[in-house]
Tab-separated table of C-alpha atoms in Angstrom:
chain	number	residue	atom	x	y	z
J	287	MET	CA	-59.418	-98.647	-44.528
J	288	ARG	CA	-61.161	-101.021	-47.038
J	289	ASN	CA	-57.646	-101.378	-48.743
J	290	LYS	CA	-55.903	-102.411	-45.541
J	291	ILE	CA	-58.626	-104.998	-44.971
J	292	LEU	CA	-58.167	-106.362	-48.504
J	293	ILE	CA	-54.441	-106.522	-47.965
J	294	THR	CA	-54.796	-108.377	-44.781
J	295	ILE	CA	-57.011	-110.853	-46.082
J	296	CYS	CA	-54.655	-111.314	-49.316
J	297	LEU	CA	-51.727	-111.849	-46.800
J	298	LEU	CA	-53.715	-114.214	-44.577
J	299	LEU	CA	-54.868	-116.362	-47.499
J	300	SER	CA	-51.182	-116.549	-48.693
J	301	GLY	CA	-49.710	-117.710	-45.418
J	302	VAL	CA	-47.253	-114.662	-45.149
J	303	VAL	CA	-48.963	-113.409	-42.001
J	304	GLN	CA	-48.961	-116.866	-40.388
J	305	ALA	CA	-45.147	-117.198	-40.909
J	306	GLY	CA	-44.153	-113.685	-40.016
J	307	GLU	CA	-41.956	-111.436	-41.849
J	308	VAL	CA	-38.868	-112.961	-43.953
J	309	VAL	CA	-35.894	-113.249	-41.494
J	310	ILE	CA	-33.429	-113.453	-44.411
J	311	ASP	CA	-33.944	-114.049	-48.095
J	312	VAL	CA	-31.931	-117.188	-48.651
J	313	PRO	CA	-32.910	-117.614	-52.305
J	314	ALA	CA	-31.535	-114.039	-53.047
J	315	LEU	CA	-28.315	-115.081	-51.361
J	316	VAL	CA	-27.469	-118.539	-52.771
J	317	GLY	CA	-24.854	-118.695	-55.800
J	318	LYS	CA	-23.718	-115.064	-55.010
J	319	SER	CA	-20.229	-113.656	-54.364
J	320	LYS	CA	-19.461	-112.358	-50.986
J	321	ALA	CA	-19.384	-108.896	-52.414
J	322	ASP	CA	-22.938	-109.476	-53.832
J	323	VAL	CA	-24.201	-110.900	-50.506
J	324	ALA	CA	-22.700	-108.037	-48.614
J	325	LYS	CA	-24.842	-105.840	-50.925
J	326	ILE	CA	-27.814	-107.713	-49.789
J	327	ILE	CA	-27.448	-108.230	-46.082
J	328	GLY	CA	-24.382	-106.139	-45.120
J	329	GLU	CA	-20.812	-106.535	-44.585
J	330	PRO	CA	-19.475	-109.700	-42.709
J	331	THR	CA	-18.656	-109.209	-39.248
J	332	SER	CA	-15.812	-111.892	-39.549
J	333	CYS	CA	-14.407	-114.305	-42.067
J	334	GLY	CA	-11.807	-117.067	-42.051
J	335	SER	CA	-10.808	-120.090	-43.893
J	336	SER	CA	-12.424	-123.580	-43.886
J	337	LYS	CA	-11.873	-126.727	-45.562
J	338	TYR	CA	-14.419	-126.162	-48.290
J	339	GLY	CA	-13.935	-122.103	-48.676
J	340	GLU	CA	-14.180	-119.016	-46.920
J	341	LYS	CA	-16.665	-118.977	-44.045
J	342	CYS	CA	-18.175	-115.548	-43.065
J	343	GLN	CA	-20.439	-114.463	-40.313
J	344	PHE	CA	-23.047	-111.767	-40.758
J	345	LYS	CA	-25.181	-109.924	-38.442
J	346	LYS	CA	-28.314	-110.235	-40.449
J	347	ALA	CA	-30.121	-113.174	-39.044
J	348	GLU	CA	-27.029	-114.294	-37.404
J	349	ALA	CA	-26.053	-116.123	-40.705
J	350	GLU	CA	-22.925	-117.861	-41.600
J	351	ILE	CA	-22.088	-118.503	-45.141
J	352	VAL	CA	-19.604	-120.986	-46.642
J	353	PHE	CA	-18.373	-119.541	-49.971
J	354	ILE	CA	-17.569	-122.617	-52.038
J	355	LYS	CA	-15.810	-121.864	-55.281
J	356	GLY	CA	-16.370	-118.016	-54.398
J	357	LYS	CA	-20.215	-118.586	-54.327
J	358	ALA	CA	-22.687	-118.829	-51.307
J	359	ASP	CA	-23.311	-122.384	-50.893
J	360	TRP	CA	-23.770	-123.368	-47.389
J	361	ILE	CA	-25.953	-120.955	-45.250
J	362	THR	CA	-26.690	-121.454	-41.588
J	363	VAL	CA	-29.431	-119.206	-40.158
J	364	GLU	CA	-29.212	-118.948	-36.137
J	365	GLY	CA	-31.432	-115.876	-35.631
J	366	ILE	CA	-34.682	-117.829	-35.547
J	367	ASP	CA	-34.920	-119.083	-31.953
J	368	ASP	CA	-37.963	-116.892	-31.349
J	369	LYS	CA	-39.755	-118.297	-34.511
J	370	PRO	CA	-42.154	-121.295	-34.122
J	371	PHE	CA	-41.065	-124.700	-35.203
J	372	SER	CA	-43.576	-125.398	-38.046
J	373	ASP	CA	-43.844	-126.167	-41.639
J	374	GLU	CA	-44.548	-122.572	-42.181
J	375	ALA	CA	-41.212	-121.564	-40.916
J	376	ILE	CA	-39.620	-122.153	-44.296
J	377	GLN	CA	-41.334	-118.766	-45.462
J	378	LEU	CA	-39.077	-117.012	-42.780
J	379	LEU	CA	-36.182	-117.947	-45.055
J	380	GLY	CA	-37.738	-116.425	-48.257
J	381	PHE	CA	-39.009	-119.703	-49.674
J	382	LYS	CA	-42.508	-120.382	-50.798
J	383	LYS	CA	-44.751	-122.551	-48.400
J	384	GLN	CA	-44.208	-126.228	-49.027
J	385	ILE	CA	-44.799	-129.301	-47.011
J	386	PRO	CA	-41.377	-130.744	-45.814
J	387	SER	CA	-40.135	-134.197	-47.328
J	388	PHE	CA	-39.130	-135.163	-43.792
J	389	SER	CA	-40.496	-134.141	-40.583
J	390	ASN	CA	-40.197	-135.401	-37.076
J	391	SER	CA	-40.203	-133.724	-33.594
J	392	PHE	CA	-36.909	-132.049	-34.079
J	393	THR	CA	-36.168	-131.683	-37.659
J	394	LYS	CA	-37.939	-130.570	-40.768
J	395	ARG	CA	-36.258	-130.976	-44.176
J	396	TRP	CA	-37.232	-130.084	-47.694
J	397	GLU	CA	-35.443	-131.804	-50.199
J	398	PRO	CA	-34.910	-130.629	-52.930
J	399	LEU	CA	-36.254	-126.982	-52.771
J	400	GLN	CA	-36.367	-124.453	-55.348
J	401	GLY	CA	-33.385	-125.788	-57.087
J	402	LEU	CA	-31.273	-126.317	-54.022
J	403	ILE	CA	-30.140	-129.702	-52.519
J	404	SER	CA	-31.799	-129.144	-49.008
J	405	VAL	CA	-33.137	-126.806	-46.508
J	406	SER	CA	-33.373	-128.298	-42.809
J	407	LEU	CA	-34.869	-126.610	-39.851
J	408	PHE	CA	-33.943	-127.908	-36.454
J	409	LYS	CA	-35.943	-127.311	-33.132
J	410	GLY	CA	-34.586	-125.751	-30.168
J	411	SER	CA	-36.043	-126.107	-26.530
J	412	SER	CA	-39.207	-124.620	-27.594
J	413	ASN	CA	-39.099	-122.772	-30.843
J	414	SER	CA	-36.783	-123.161	-33.994
J	415	ASP	CA	-33.183	-123.319	-33.136
J	416	TYR	CA	-31.498	-122.896	-36.526
J	417	ALA	CA	-31.788	-123.682	-40.342
J	418	TYR	CA	-29.142	-125.151	-42.488
J	419	ILE	CA	-29.205	-124.855	-46.317
J	420	LYS	CA	-27.158	-126.659	-48.803
J	421	ALA	CA	-27.395	-125.130	-52.095
J	422	TYR	CA	-25.172	-126.898	-54.318
J	423	THR	CA	-22.301	-128.987	-52.875
J	424	LYS	CA	-23.060	-131.934	-50.609
């Protein structure tokens, strides 16, 4: 019982419990090939060509990934509509807690973030709507 209490206190202090569990670990995906991404979040449900590269949809977190030059570069995460629109929501995507570089009532943006160009979070009617990550290509 004592260990459970200590673990809970540590998680509360680190902000993990406040943000909830990681919906999808974006840092683990960026720069990976389609095959490597599939090992992490499962096979794509569909893929097609786009102007910039192959675009695939995944069941995990309702993610869509554009593979530019064969690497996961632009990532959209739709499966967060039940998550609060807050600064802590960045942790749901596998990033460390950080204050956004831009924030208003509808958008939160972290630029740069952990070596990536930008991570943007958009508000829906009451919670978060979706997140858009640009890893390496503008």
